[in-house]
mmCIF file of C-alpha atoms in Angstrom:
data_model
loop_
_atom_site.group_PDB
_atom_site.id
_atom_site.type_symbol
_atom_site.label_atom_id
_atom_site.label_comp_id
_atom_site.label_asym_id
_atom_site.label_seq_id
_atom_site.Cartn_x
_atom_site.Cartn_y
_atom_site.Cartn_z
ATOM 1 C CA MET N 966 -12.135 4.571 7.787
ATOM 2 C CA ARG N 967 -9.178 2.540 9.038
ATOM 3 C CA GLN N 968 -5.676 3.498 8.005
ATOM 4 C CA ILE N 969 -3.766 0.309 7.168
ATOM 5 C CA GLY N 970 -0.018 0.008 6.726
ATOM 6 C CA ASN N 971 1.148 3.650 6.706
ATOM 7 C CA ALA N 972 4.169 4.690 8.774
ATOM 8 C CA LEU N 973 5.873 8.078 8.424
ATOM 9 C CA SER N 974 9.337 8.776 9.812
ATOM 10 C CA LEU N 975 12.192 11.248 9.490
ATOM 11 C CA ARG N 976 15.516 9.524 8.817
ATOM 12 C CA GLN N 977 19.116 10.663 8.829
ATOM 13 C CA TYR N 978 21.497 8.967 6.380
ATOM 14 C CA GLY N 979 25.263 8.961 6.741
ATOM 15 C CA PRO N 980 28.443 7.977 4.918
ATOM 16 C CA SER N 981 28.143 4.270 5.662
ATOM 17 C CA PRO N 982 26.315 2.496 2.829
ATOM 18 C CA GLY N 983 23.231 0.432 3.566
ATOM 19 C CA SER N 984 21.461 -2.257 1.567
ATOM 20 C CA HIS N 985 18.142 -4.045 2.078
ATOM 21 C CA ALA N 986 14.669 -4.737 0.670
ATOM 22 C CA HIS N 987 11.118 -4.514 2.044
ATOM 23 C CA ASP N 988 7.840 -6.363 1.485
ATOM 24 C CA HIS N 989 6.039 -3.008 1.173
ATOM 25 C CA PHE N 990 6.407 0.256 -0.728
ATOM 26 C CA GLN N 991 8.923 2.736 0.611
ATOM 27 C CA VAL N 992 8.609 6.367 -0.432
ATOM 28 C CA LEU N 993 11.525 8.736 0.142
ATOM 29 C CA LEU N 994 11.351 12.520 -0.089
ATOM 30 C CA GLY N 995 14.597 14.459 0.242
ATOM 31 C CA MET N 996 14.641 17.297 2.779
ATOM 32 C CA GLU N 997 18.305 18.113 3.394
ATOM 33 C CA GLY N 998 21.588 17.058 1.795
ATOM 34 C CA GLU N 999 21.866 14.503 -0.972
ATOM 35 C CA LEU N 1000 21.256 10.765 -0.780
ATOM 36 C CA ALA N 1001 22.886 8.449 -3.333
ATOM 37 C CA LEU N 1002 20.455 5.638 -4.066
ATOM 38 C CA GLU N 1003 20.659 2.537 -6.233
ATOM 39 C CA VAL N 1004 17.469 0.528 -6.800
ATOM 40 C CA GLN N 1005 17.741 -2.790 -8.632
ATOM 41 C CA GLY N 1006 20.997 -1.632 -10.221
ATOM 42 C CA ARG N 1007 19.728 1.796 -11.316
ATOM 43 C CA GLY N 1008 21.302 4.776 -9.592
ATOM 44 C CA ARG N 1009 19.906 8.210 -8.763
ATOM 45 C CA ARG N 1010 20.434 11.046 -6.310
ATOM 46 C CA ILE N 1011 17.797 12.410 -3.940
ATOM 47 C CA ALA N 1012 18.209 16.104 -3.054
ATOM 48 C CA ALA N 1013 15.709 18.400 -1.318
ATOM 49 C CA GLY N 1014 12.359 18.114 -3.105
ATOM 50 C CA ASP N 1015 13.375 14.975 -5.013
ATOM 51 C CA GLY N 1016 11.770 11.653 -4.287
ATOM 52 C CA CYS N 1017 11.722 7.967 -5.047
ATOM 53 C CA VAL N 1018 9.157 5.172 -4.811
ATOM 54 C CA ILE N 1019 10.760 1.813 -4.046
ATOM 55 C CA ALA N 1020 8.557 -1.155 -4.919
ATOM 56 C CA PRO N 1021 8.104 -4.161 -2.614
ATOM 57 C CA GLY N 1022 11.002 -6.593 -2.922
ATOM 58 C CA ALA N 1023 13.284 -4.141 -4.752
ATOM 59 C CA ARG N 1024 16.846 -4.304 -3.428
ATOM 60 C CA HIS N 1025 18.223 -0.831 -2.752
ATOM 61 C CA ASP N 1026 21.587 0.523 -1.654
ATOM 62 C CA PHE N 1027 22.057 4.012 -0.226
ATOM 63 C CA GLU N 1028 24.765 6.332 1.053
ATOM 64 C CA ALA N 1029 25.073 10.022 1.982
ATOM 65 C CA ARG N 1030 28.727 10.938 2.385
ATOM 66 C CA ALA N 1031 27.970 14.456 3.628
ATOM 67 C CA GLY N 1032 24.780 13.429 5.425
ATOM 68 C CA ALA N 1033 21.180 13.631 4.247
ATOM 69 C CA ARG N 1034 17.734 13.727 5.785
ATOM 70 C CA CYS N 1035 14.578 12.312 4.193
ATOM 71 C CA LEU N 1036 10.929 11.954 5.030
ATOM 72 C CA VAL N 1037 10.140 8.248 4.632
ATOM 73 C CA LEU N 1038 6.771 6.592 4.190
ATOM 74 C CA ASP N 1039 6.540 2.820 4.609
ATOM 75 C CA THR N 1040 3.194 1.815 3.157
ATOM 76 C CA THR N 1041 1.129 -1.054 1.799
ATOM 77 C CA GLN N 1042 -1.121 1.304 -0.197
ATOM 78 C CA ALA N 1043 -1.466 -0.334 -3.618
ATOM 79 C CA ALA N 1044 -2.025 3.057 -5.294
ATOM 80 C CA TRP N 1045 1.723 3.807 -5.075
ATOM 81 C CA ALA N 1046 2.313 1.193 -7.801
ATOM 82 C CA ASP N 1047 0.943 3.639 -10.392
ATOM 83 C CA CYS N 1048 2.923 6.665 -9.184
ATOM 84 C CA PRO N 1049 5.833 8.298 -11.020
ATOM 85 C CA THR N 1050 9.317 7.969 -9.599
ATOM 86 C CA GLY N 1051 9.346 11.468 -8.128
ATOM 87 C CA PRO N 1052 6.659 13.880 -6.929
ATOM 88 C CA ALA N 1053 4.705 15.730 -9.614
ATOM 89 C CA HIS N 1054 4.633 18.771 -7.322
ATOM 90 C CA SER N 1055 8.043 18.826 -5.611
ATOM 91 C CA ALA N 1056 7.613 22.278 -4.023
ATOM 92 C CA ALA N 1057 4.308 21.249 -2.468
ATOM 93 C CA ALA N 1058 5.787 17.910 -1.385
ATOM 94 C CA LEU N 1059 8.735 19.639 0.287
ATOM 95 C CA ALA N 1060 6.416 22.070 2.099
ATOM 96 C CA LEU N 1061 4.275 19.145 3.236
ATOM 97 C CA ALA N 1062 7.390 17.302 4.428
ATOM 98 C CA GLY N 1063 8.278 20.298 6.609
ATOM 99 C CA TYR N 1064 4.816 20.229 8.147
ATOM 100 C CA LEU N 1065 4.949 16.475 8.730
ATOM 101 C CA ARG N 1066 8.375 16.857 10.289
ATOM 102 C CA LEU N 1067 6.795 19.077 12.954
ATOM 103 C CA ALA N 1068 3.873 16.678 13.289
ATOM 104 C CA LEU N 1069 6.304 13.821 14.014
ATOM 105 C CA ALA N 1070 8.100 15.883 16.644
ATOM 106 C CA GLN N 1071 4.810 16.891 18.287
ATOM 107 C CA HIS N 1072 3.169 13.458 17.924
ATOM 108 C CA ASN N 1073 0.294 15.071 16.043
ATOM 109 C CA THR N 1074 -1.693 11.940 15.293
ATOM 110 C CA LEU N 1075 -4.303 13.662 13.106
ATOM 111 C CA ALA N 1076 -1.659 15.164 10.807
ATOM 112 C CA LEU N 1077 0.169 11.833 10.610
ATOM 113 C CA GLN N 1078 -3.063 9.979 9.835
ATOM 114 C CA TYR N 1079 -3.775 12.102 6.763
ATOM 115 C CA GLY N 1080 -0.152 12.811 5.848
ATOM 116 C CA PRO N 1081 0.297 9.705 3.621
ATOM 117 C CA LEU N 1082 -2.758 10.614 1.533
ATOM 118 C CA LEU N 1083 -1.595 14.221 1.156
ATOM 119 C CA LEU N 1084 1.851 12.981 0.153
ATOM 120 C CA LEU N 1085 0.280 10.765 -2.507
ATOM 121 C CA ASP N 1086 -1.624 13.767 -3.872
ATOM 122 C CA CYS N 1087 1.672 15.678 -4.210
ATOM 123 C CA TRP N 1088 3.240 12.721 -5.971
ATOM 124 C CA ARG N 1089 0.625 12.260 -8.641
ATOM 125 C CA ALA N 1090 -0.286 14.690 -11.395
ATOM 126 C CA PRO N 1091 -3.867 15.992 -11.087
ATOM 127 C CA VAL N 1092 -6.456 13.673 -12.602
ATOM 128 C CA PRO N 1093 -9.146 15.480 -14.650
ATOM 129 C CA ALA N 1094 -12.566 15.205 -13.052
ATOM 130 C CA SER N 1095 -13.949 13.548 -16.204
ATOM 131 C CA THR N 1096 -11.489 10.620 -15.893
ATOM 132 C CA ARG N 1097 -11.345 10.079 -12.114
ATOM 133 C CA SER N 1098 -13.965 7.339 -12.235
ATOM 134 C CA ARG N 1099 -11.831 5.513 -14.831
ATOM 135 C CA ARG N 1100 -8.641 5.514 -12.722
ATOM 136 C CA HIS N 1101 -6.797 2.246 -13.368
ATOM 137 C CA ILE N 1102 -7.221 -0.520 -10.795
ATOM 138 C CA ASP N 1103 -4.409 -3.074 -10.696
ATOM 139 C CA TRP N 1104 -6.513 -6.036 -9.583
ATOM 140 C CA ASP N 1105 -3.497 -8.326 -9.211
ATOM 141 C CA ALA N 1106 -1.729 -5.851 -6.920
ATOM 142 C CA LEU N 1107 -4.912 -5.305 -4.945
ATOM 143 C CA GLY N 1108 -5.325 -9.057 -4.594
ATOM 144 C CA ARG N 1109 -1.760 -9.417 -3.274
ATOM 145 C CA TRP N 1110 -2.394 -6.640 -0.755
ATOM 146 C CA GLY N 1111 -5.695 -8.211 0.265
ATOM 147 C CA GLN N 1112 -4.116 -11.614 0.903
ATOM 148 C CA LEU N 1113 -1.735 -10.000 3.393
ATOM 149 C CA HIS N 1114 -4.692 -8.632 5.373
ATOM 150 C CA LEU N 1115 -7.274 -11.425 5.222
ATOM 151 C CA HIS N 1116 -6.710 -12.206 8.906
ATOM 152 C CA GLU N 1117 -8.042 -8.712 9.713
ATOM 153 C CA PRO N 1118 -11.744 -7.715 9.589
ATOM 154 C CA LEU N 1119 -11.202 -6.674 5.962
ATOM 155 C CA THR N 1120 -14.135 -4.943 4.251
ATOM 156 C CA VAL N 1121 -15.014 -3.685 0.786
ATOM 157 C CA ALA N 1122 -14.465 -0.159 2.116
ATOM 158 C CA ASP N 1123 -10.856 -1.084 2.954
ATOM 159 C CA LEU N 1124 -10.322 -2.360 -0.593
ATOM 160 C CA ALA N 1125 -11.829 0.829 -2.013
ATOM 161 C CA GLN N 1126 -9.492 2.917 0.135
ATOM 162 C CA GLN N 1127 -6.467 1.165 -1.331
ATOM 163 C CA VAL N 1128 -7.337 2.435 -4.823
ATOM 164 C CA PHE N 1129 -8.678 5.795 -3.595
ATOM 165 C CA LEU N 1130 -12.277 5.279 -4.651
ATOM 166 C CA SER N 1131 -15.455 5.448 -2.621
ATOM 167 C CA PRO N 1132 -17.002 2.063 -1.739
ATOM 168 C CA THR N 1133 -19.818 2.774 -4.209
ATOM 169 C CA GLN N 1134 -17.396 3.624 -7.038
ATOM 170 C CA PHE N 1135 -15.271 0.585 -6.227
ATOM 171 C CA ALA N 1136 -18.301 -1.719 -6.213
ATOM 172 C CA ALA N 1137 -19.391 -0.446 -9.636
ATOM 173 C CA ARG N 1138 -15.883 -0.814 -11.092
ATOM 174 C CA CYS N 1139 -15.523 -4.304 -9.628
ATOM 175 C CA ARG N 1140 -18.789 -5.447 -11.208
ATOM 176 C CA ARG N 1141 -17.877 -3.902 -14.568
ATOM 177 C CA GLU N 1142 -14.232 -5.047 -14.725
ATOM 178 C CA THR N 1143 -14.308 -8.460 -13.032
ATOM 179 C CA GLY N 1144 -17.909 -9.558 -13.569
ATOM 180 C CA MET N 1145 -18.324 -10.036 -9.812
ATOM 181 C CA SER N 1146 -19.730 -7.973 -6.992
ATOM 182 C CA ALA N 1147 -17.151 -6.580 -4.577
ATOM 183 C CA ILE N 1148 -18.373 -9.011 -1.913
ATOM 184 C CA GLN N 1149 -17.928 -11.932 -4.327
ATOM 185 C CA TRP N 1150 -14.434 -10.732 -5.283
ATOM 186 C CA LEU N 1151 -13.422 -10.562 -1.621
ATOM 187 C CA ARG N 1152 -15.002 -13.967 -0.943
ATOM 188 C CA ASP N 1153 -13.072 -15.537 -3.837
ATOM 189 C CA LEU N 1154 -9.876 -13.960 -2.518
ATOM 190 C CA ARG N 1155 -10.473 -15.559 0.880
ATOM 191 C CA LEU N 1156 -11.289 -18.963 -0.611
ATOM 192 C CA ALA N 1157 -8.287 -18.944 -2.962
ATOM 193 C CA ARG N 1158 -6.029 -18.217 0.003
ATOM 194 C CA ALA N 1159 -7.747 -20.911 2.067
ATOM 195 C CA ARG N 1160 -7.261 -23.518 -0.670
ATOM 196 C CA ALA N 1161 -3.575 -22.655 -0.950
ATOM 197 C CA LEU N 1162 -3.050 -22.857 2.819
ATOM 198 C CA ARG N 1163 -4.850 -26.204 3.072
ATOM 199 C CA THR N 1164 -2.289 -27.746 0.705
ATOM 200 C CA THR N 1165 0.405 -26.923 3.284
ATOM 201 C CA GLY N 1166 -1.186 -29.225 5.842
ATOM 202 C CA LEU N 1167 -2.583 -26.535 8.146
ATOM 203 C CA SER N 1168 -5.732 -27.443 10.041
ATOM 204 C CA VAL N 1169 -9.079 -26.021 8.940
ATOM 205 C CA GLY N 1170 -9.173 -23.961 12.141
ATOM 206 C CA ALA N 1171 -5.761 -22.401 11.504
ATOM 207 C CA VAL N 1172 -6.660 -21.643 7.895
ATOM 208 C CA ALA N 1173 -9.974 -20.110 8.959
ATOM 209 C CA HIS N 1174 -8.163 -17.738 11.335
ATOM 210 C CA ARG N 1175 -5.682 -16.658 8.653
ATOM 211 C CA CYS N 1176 -8.383 -16.090 6.033
ATOM 212 C CA GLY N 1177 -10.847 -14.104 8.121
ATOM 213 C CA TYR N 1178 -13.449 -16.751 8.925
ATOM 214 C CA GLN N 1179 -14.900 -16.824 12.420
ATOM 215 C CA SER N 1180 -14.576 -20.578 12.818
ATOM 216 C CA ALA N 1181 -13.461 -23.764 11.127
ATOM 217 C CA SER N 1182 -17.108 -24.689 10.484
ATOM 218 C CA ALA N 1183 -17.728 -21.350 8.746
ATOM 219 C CA LEU N 1184 -14.787 -21.953 6.421
ATOM 220 C CA ALA N 1185 -15.808 -25.567 5.788
ATOM 221 C CA ALA N 1186 -19.335 -24.471 4.882
ATOM 222 C CA ALA N 1187 -18.038 -21.776 2.535
ATOM 223 C CA MET N 1188 -15.719 -24.206 0.784
ATOM 224 C CA ARG N 1189 -18.537 -26.751 0.357
ATOM 225 C CA ARG N 1190 -20.871 -24.101 -1.086
ATOM 226 C CA HIS N 1191 -18.285 -23.103 -3.656
ATOM 227 C CA GLY N 1192 -17.087 -26.508 -4.716
ATOM 228 C CA SER N 1193 -13.925 -26.883 -2.634
ATOM 229 C CA GLN N 1194 -12.875 -29.757 -0.427
ATOM 230 C CA THR N 1195 -11.704 -29.079 3.131
#
């Protein structure tokens, strides 16, 4: 299955303060030293084994007067929205960070492909087997993520991956919780985005490209079938 929007890096922070925001989640795991961090006006310190999940759009300031090193994950995985601030298993997370540090140095693509998922497992407390199928799905967050990727060959399997369910589990949850099949939910997401883009004056062809339709005629037909004007 495709990995979408996961980038691991090892970063060194110094005494000069920095300040910025991202349109994706940023996950920091302290490895060496101590990083002073302020997120949306709330301060905390990240030492070895400590971590922080910074939500999309959250302004954050940081400084490490004596120097600090962190493993950083930049990700669009919607599942991070439900994670605690720091890792549930800090010792395991720190050990994993050491392994991923070597993987980065050696350009070990297999380790880096699965590293973000392993990091997420360290961050979250274990979910009892009896409740895994009832894991919360933030449909609004998933919809926002989906709209950013509609220009890609987005599938139901990709949506399921974002909430760490199998395609079959995701399809069943979608039907039960939204009253639509997963295919219908994805179709409505595409059409809602297409309607919004058409109000900006973009051509049908340009909108079709941005929303994942193969041609302007395919989009026009879809909008006619579902009661929209092109």
